[in-house]
Amino acid sequence: MIQEIYKKLFHALLFFYTVFFCTAGFSQQYNFKNYSVENGLPYVQIFTMFQDSKGYLWSGGYGGLSKFNGKTFKNYSPKNGLANHYVNAIIEDQFHYITVGTIDGLSVIDKVNKTINNYYVKDGLPSNYVTSFCLDPHIGLWTGTNKGLCIWDGKKVIQVPFFKNHNITCLVYSPIHGVLVGTNKGLYKQQQNSLLFDQIISSITITCLSECAKGQIYAGTHEGLHLIDLEKKTKGVFHISNGLIDEDITSVLCQKNGTIWIGSKTGLISFNGKEFDYYNIGLDNNSNHIRSLLTDYEDNLWIGTHSGLYKYRGKGFTVYDRQNGLGGAFIYQIIRDNKRNLWVGTEANGVYKFSEGFFKNYSTKQGLLGNRVPSIIAMDDGSVWFGTDKGISILKNEAFQNLTSGINFKLEAPINCFYKDSKNTIWVGGRNGLCSMKKKGNSYETTYYKLPVILIEKDGYDVWSVIEDAQGAIWAGTYQVGLFKMEGNEFKQQAISSPEPVNTVLDLCKDDQGNLYAATLNGVLMFNSQKHSYKFISEKDGLSSELVYAIGITKDNHYLWAGTNQGINQIDIKKLHYDIIDIVSYSKADGFSGVESNTHGIYEDADSSIWFGTVNGLIKYSPKEFFTNDNLSKTNITNIKLSFNDTLLANNSVLPYSLNNISFDFNGICLTNPEKVLYTYKMEGFDKTWSPSTEINFAKYDNLTPGKYTFNVKSCNNEGIWNLEATQFSFEINPPFYKTWWFTLGSLIVVSSAIILIFRFRLNQLNKKQKEKFEQDVEISKAELKALRAQMNPHFVFNSLNSIQHYILNSKSEEAAKYLNKFAKLIRLILNNSDKPTVTINEDLEALILYLELEKMRFDNKFEYTIKIEKEVDGDYDEIPPMLVQPYIENAILHGINPKEGNGHITIEISLINQFIKISIIDDGIGRDRAKALQSLQPPRAHKSLGMKITKDRLKILNTIHQSSLSVNITDLYSQEKKAIGTRVDLFIPYIK
C-alpha cells in the first residue's frame, strides 16, 4: 500500500517536472493538429487507430467508431449496428472488411453492402471482450480477447489452446518472427507458423508492441520499455534512470525513419536509439494522456489521446508563443546580435531576447522608450537598437540610452525600420520621413529627409522600409504614398508601370542580380530600375494572398520568402529570372499556425532555418526537418447516384436505358494536407478530354445514350503529385427494346415485306401512271400539233402567199421582200417554240408581234395594236406555255376587227395578279354576237378556224398533267348604250419563277 502511494507521488512529481520544467526551459511547441468533437469526432478518448487500404483513417474509443477522409468523419455506433460503443481494436481483414473489436462482441463492416454483422461467444469467440487484432496473410485474422486467442480463416473460428484464459493485450504479425502475443503474463513468440509459442518476457503485463524494420521488438509495460533483439538474443529495459521520462508506457511505434515513438499518460516521447525527447502536445492533461499511436502511409504520426486525435508531421515548424514563454504573441522584426542572441520585437510587450532556450523580456519597466517595437538592428559594438512607438532605444551592457524626437533626434516616432548601407550609414524610417545617421566619434550626425508627397489624410505618412540597390542608390518604401528613390540630395517618387498603383511598400530586399523586391498590398513586386523592368507576383501566380507584409531572400539567393495575411510563400527566384514562377505556400494546415505575418518578420539563421514573426507568435521553419510528401493520394469513388438516388451499384453493371442520369462522388485521401487535394475526371464514351483540375469532388452526367462507359478519376496530393492510374468504374446502358438486335431483325423482316408489297404496288401504279402519261403525251402532242396547224393553217399560208404575189405583181418588190422576211421568221419561231413546254414571255411576244405585223400588212393596216407589260413582269425570265395567245388574236382580227367599218385596235396587256400571269387581249371589233350573225349569213366555207377550241383542249390537258390551274375568261364589251364595242379575253397562267 505504501509502495503504491510512493509510486503515485513519484508520477505526480514526474508530471510536474515534465509539464512545467520542460515547457518553460525549451519554450517551443511543435505543430500538433487536433481533431476532436468540434470537428465531428463522436468522442475524445481514442483507444485504437487503423488506416485501411483505401487510405481512410479509422479510430475507435469510448463512443464508437469513426472513419476519417481528411476532411470529414463518418461515425458508427450501436444505432448503426455496432456491437458496442466501447471500441478496443480495428483492422482490415483478408477480405477487406473492416473488423472492429469491442468490449461486447466483434463487428464486421461490409463497405459494399453497407451492413454490419456482429459475432459473439456463440459464434466461436473465446470472449465477447475483444482486445486486439493482427492479420497473418498465410493463416488469417488473429483475434485477441480477455480470455484467450483465436483465428478467423474466413470459414470458421480456430481456437488457440495455448492461451486459454490469458488476457491478450496486444498482437503484432512479424514477417520475420511470426505472431507476437502480448498478455498479462508476458510476451510470446510463435513457433514457425504453428499454434505453439515461446515465452520471451515473463511475469509482467505487456501493454503495447511494435517491431522495427531491423527486427528489434519494443514492448511497453507499466514499468518501462523493453527492447528485444531475437537475432542477437539480447534484451534491455529503459527506465527513468536511462532517460525515459515516464515508465508507464501505453503505446509504442517504430517509424520508417528509425524514430521510436512512445506514448504515456504524461505525454509523447521519442527515442532515436540514444536519447529520449519529450513532446508536450497541449497544456491540459487530457491531450498528454496518450492511448494509441499510428503512422499513416504518408508517414504522418497520429496520436490518440483523451482529448481527441492529433496529427504530427515533424519539426518543420516550431511555434514559440505566449503559452511557451514568449509574452507577446504579435511579433515584428527578428534579428541576432553578434553574440548570437535572438531578438524579437512585439506589438505591445516590448522586446524579447531568446538565449539558451529562455526568453527574457525588456519593456518600459527596464527603460525601453515604448512597448511597441516594429524594428530592431544589431550593431558591431554589441549594442542593439530598437525602434519603438516613442523613439529609438539603444541597449548596451544591459543599459538603455534613448533617442527621442526634438532632443537629439529629428525624426518623429514611431520608428518603423532600420537599415545599414554599404557606407555604414544608418537609415531610419519613421513618421513623415526618414533620416540618415553617420557616426562621428562617439555621436551620430543626422540628416532629415521629408518626402515630396501630397498628403491626403491629416495623419501623414510612414516610412516602413529602406534599401540600397546595386548602384548605391537608396530606396524608401512607405505606407500609402508609394516608393521613393534618392536622387542627389533628395528623394523622388518613383512611378511603377503596373496594372495597379504601388501605394504601399512595407518591406524591401534585393538579390545578387540587381533586382529589388517590394512587399505591397498587390503582391510581390520585382523590379530593376536599370533595366526598367517590373513584374508583379500575385494570387493568380499561386501566391496565398496579395496582402504581402514581409519579404526576405535566403543567403544563397535561391528563395524569396513572402509573408502574407494567409500564410507564407517560398518563391524560387532562380527560376523567376527565367520567367518561371514556382511558389510553395504554407498555411495553418501545413503547420504554419501563425497564419498572418508581420512587417520585417522574416530572418534567416546560420543553419538556414527561417524565423517568422506573426500575429500568433514566433515560428521557426527548419528545412532539414520538413520533408515533402511523395506518396500518391488514394482516390476512391465513394458514392454513385442514379437519377438523384443513392444506389449500391457493382462495377460493370448493366443499366436499363431509363436510368441514364448518373453522378459520382469521390475523394482523394491525402491526410498530410487534405485542403490541397485536386481532382480531374473523364468519362470514356462521353468526354473527349480530362476535366480541368478542381476542388469539386463530384461529377454528374445526364441523358447518356445507350453504350459502354468507364468513369475515370484522379487526384493529386498536397505536393501536386497526381495519381499515375485512374480509379475506374465501368457500366453499360442498355438500349430500349426498339433498339435491340431482335427488335431490329424483326423490324427488318416486317419492313422488308412491306417494302416488297409497296414496291409491287408502286410498280403497278407507275406502270399505270406511265400508261396514263403516255396517253396524255399523245393527247398533248395532238393538241400541240393542232395548235401548230392552227397557227400554220393553209388558209393563213395561202393568204400570206397571195399577199406576197400581190406585192410582186404590183411591182412592190420591197414590200414583198419585207413581208416574205417576216413570214419566214414567224414560221421559224413557231417551229422552234413548238418543241418547248414553256417559253419566256418575250419569246412568245416576238412571235405574236411578227404575226400581228403580217396580218396588219395583209389587211392594209386595218388595225393597230398595243402591247403593255407591267413592271412586275420580267419578260426575260417569266415563262408561259407557247402558242396559247395567238389563236385569240387571230380570232379578234378575223371576226372582230375585219368586219368592222373603219380601222380597229388590239391591246395586249400582261400583268401579275395573285401568283398568276394575266394576259388580256382586248379588241374594239364588232363583238361576238354580231360576228356570229354575219357568219350565219355567209355560205359555208371550206376552212373552219378551230384555234380557240384547240387552245381550250390544250389548257385542259396541261392542267391535268401539271396539276395546274390555267384558265381563260372571254368577256363581251358594251358601251353605256348597250352597244357591242369589242371583246376581252383574259388568260390566267400560274406564275413560274
Tab-separated table of N, CA, C and O in Angstrom, residues 452-484:
chain	number	residue	atom	x	y	z
A	452	PRO	N	8.661	64.217	-50.777
A	452	PRO	CA	7.794	65.156	-51.515
A	452	PRO	C	6.450	64.511	-51.878
A	452	PRO	O	6.251	64.020	-52.987
A	453	VAL	N	5.535	64.522	-50.919
A	453	VAL	CA	4.233	63.910	-51.176
A	453	VAL	C	3.135	64.913	-50.904
A	453	VAL	O	3.303	65.855	-50.123
A	454	ILE	N	2.003	64.689	-51.578
A	454	ILE	CA	0.807	65.491	-51.313
A	454	ILE	C	-0.048	64.701	-50.336
A	454	ILE	O	-0.552	63.618	-50.656
A	455	LEU	N	-0.192	65.208	-49.135
A	455	LEU	CA	-0.902	64.460	-48.098
A	455	LEU	C	-2.401	64.555	-48.320
A	455	LEU	O	-2.962	65.645	-48.479
A	456	ILE	N	-3.022	63.393	-48.354
A	456	ILE	CA	-4.478	63.323	-48.496
A	456	ILE	C	-5.115	63.201	-47.111
A	456	ILE	O	-6.129	63.822	-46.810
A	457	GLU	N	-4.484	62.417	-46.260
A	457	GLU	CA	-5.012	62.222	-44.926
A	457	GLU	C	-4.245	63.109	-43.936
A	457	GLU	O	-3.037	63.327	-44.059
A	458	LYS	N	-4.924	63.585	-42.929
A	458	LYS	CA	-4.322	64.505	-41.961
A	458	LYS	C	-3.256	63.835	-41.100
A	458	LYS	O	-2.415	64.493	-40.499
A	459	ASP	N	-3.306	62.471	-41.010
A	459	ASP	CA	-2.362	61.759	-40.153
A	459	ASP	C	-0.969	61.640	-40.752
A	459	ASP	O	-0.048	61.149	-40.094
A	460	GLY	N	-0.774	62.038	-41.969
A	460	GLY	CA	0.550	61.966	-42.580
A	460	GLY	C	0.849	60.601	-43.155
A	460	GLY	O	-0.046	59.856	-43.552
A	461	TYR	N	2.142	60.275	-43.203
A	461	TYR	CA	2.557	59.023	-43.809
A	461	TYR	C	3.674	58.419	-42.973
A	461	TYR	O	4.252	59.063	-42.094
A	462	ASP	N	3.994	57.124	-43.251
A	462	ASP	CA	5.043	56.417	-42.530
A	462	ASP	C	5.987	55.755	-43.520
A	462	ASP	O	5.544	55.149	-44.510
A	463	VAL	N	7.287	55.853	-43.223
A	463	VAL	CA	8.301	55.125	-43.977
A	463	VAL	C	8.525	53.792	-43.273
A	463	VAL	O	8.855	53.752	-42.079
A	464	TRP	N	8.339	52.686	-44.015
A	464	TRP	CA	8.395	51.353	-43.420
A	464	TRP	C	9.596	50.531	-43.874
A	464	TRP	O	9.901	49.500	-43.284
A	465	SER	N	10.267	50.943	-44.938
A	465	SER	CA	11.373	50.107	-45.429
A	465	SER	C	12.377	50.958	-46.185
A	465	SER	O	12.018	51.927	-46.854
A	466	VAL	N	13.662	50.584	-46.049
A	466	VAL	CA	14.757	51.269	-46.736
A	466	VAL	C	15.717	50.209	-47.246
A	466	VAL	O	15.962	49.194	-46.572
A	467	ILE	N	16.284	50.442	-48.464
A	467	ILE	CA	17.279	49.516	-49.005
A	467	ILE	C	18.199	50.259	-49.960
A	467	ILE	O	17.838	51.318	-50.507
A	468	GLU	N	19.386	49.706	-50.159
A	468	GLU	CA	20.372	50.250	-51.094
A	468	GLU	C	20.462	49.298	-52.281
A	468	GLU	O	20.613	48.080	-52.105
A	469	ASP	N	20.334	49.850	-53.497
A	469	ASP	CA	20.387	48.977	-54.671
A	469	ASP	C	21.832	48.720	-55.087
A	469	ASP	O	22.784	49.182	-54.438
A	470	ALA	N	22.028	47.983	-56.183
A	470	ALA	CA	23.362	47.580	-56.631
A	470	ALA	C	24.212	48.770	-57.056
A	470	ALA	O	25.449	48.687	-57.067
A	471	GLN	N	23.572	49.888	-57.404
A	471	GLN	CA	24.313	51.078	-57.828
A	471	GLN	C	24.563	52.038	-56.670
A	471	GLN	O	25.109	53.124	-56.868
A	472	GLY	N	24.126	51.658	-55.475
A	472	GLY	CA	24.362	52.502	-54.306
A	472	GLY	C	23.265	53.497	-54.025
A	472	GLY	O	23.378	54.307	-53.098
A	473	ALA	N	22.191	53.468	-54.792
A	473	ALA	CA	21.080	54.388	-54.561
A	473	ALA	C	20.199	53.864	-53.430
A	473	ALA	O	20.012	52.662	-53.272
A	474	ILE	N	19.663	54.804	-52.640
A	474	ILE	CA	18.807	54.461	-51.501
A	474	ILE	C	17.345	54.560	-51.939
A	474	ILE	O	16.911	55.545	-52.541
A	475	TRP	N	16.582	53.512	-51.585
A	475	TRP	CA	15.138	53.446	-51.882
A	475	TRP	C	14.382	53.420	-50.562
A	475	TRP	O	14.863	52.845	-49.577
A	476	ALA	N	13.213	54.035	-50.557
A	476	ALA	CA	12.374	54.059	-49.360
A	476	ALA	C	10.951	53.660	-49.726
A	476	ALA	O	10.374	54.188	-50.690
A	477	GLY	N	10.402	52.726	-48.948
A	477	GLY	CA	9.020	52.308	-49.142
A	477	GLY	C	8.147	52.844	-48.035
A	477	GLY	O	8.546	52.875	-46.863
A	478	THR	N	6.939	53.263	-48.389
A	478	THR	CA	6.046	53.910	-47.423
A	478	THR	C	4.701	53.196	-47.369
A	478	THR	O	4.405	52.325	-48.184
A	479	TYR	N	3.932	53.621	-46.407
A	479	TYR	CA	2.552	53.184	-46.319
A	479	TYR	C	1.662	54.244	-46.956
A	479	TYR	O	1.607	55.375	-46.489
A	480	GLN	N	1.070	53.922	-48.073
A	480	GLN	CA	0.046	54.698	-48.784
A	480	GLN	C	0.549	55.817	-49.694
A	480	GLN	O	-0.243	56.373	-50.434
A	481	VAL	N	1.840	56.162	-49.663
A	481	VAL	CA	2.272	57.244	-50.563
A	481	VAL	C	3.331	56.779	-51.569
A	481	VAL	O	3.937	57.605	-52.252
A	482	GLY	N	3.597	55.472	-51.647
A	482	GLY	CA	4.398	54.958	-52.725
A	482	GLY	C	5.851	54.672	-52.416
A	482	GLY	O	6.266	54.576	-51.257
A	483	LEU	N	6.634	54.570	-53.500
A	483	LEU	CA	8.043	54.188	-53.457
A	483	LEU	C	8.900	55.378	-53.883
A	483	LEU	O	8.586	56.070	-54.859
A	484	PHE	N	10.025	55.593	-53.162
A	484	PHE	CA	10.870	56.752	-53.426
A	484	PHE	C	12.324	56.310	-53.608
A	484	PHE	O	12.774	55.322	-53.019
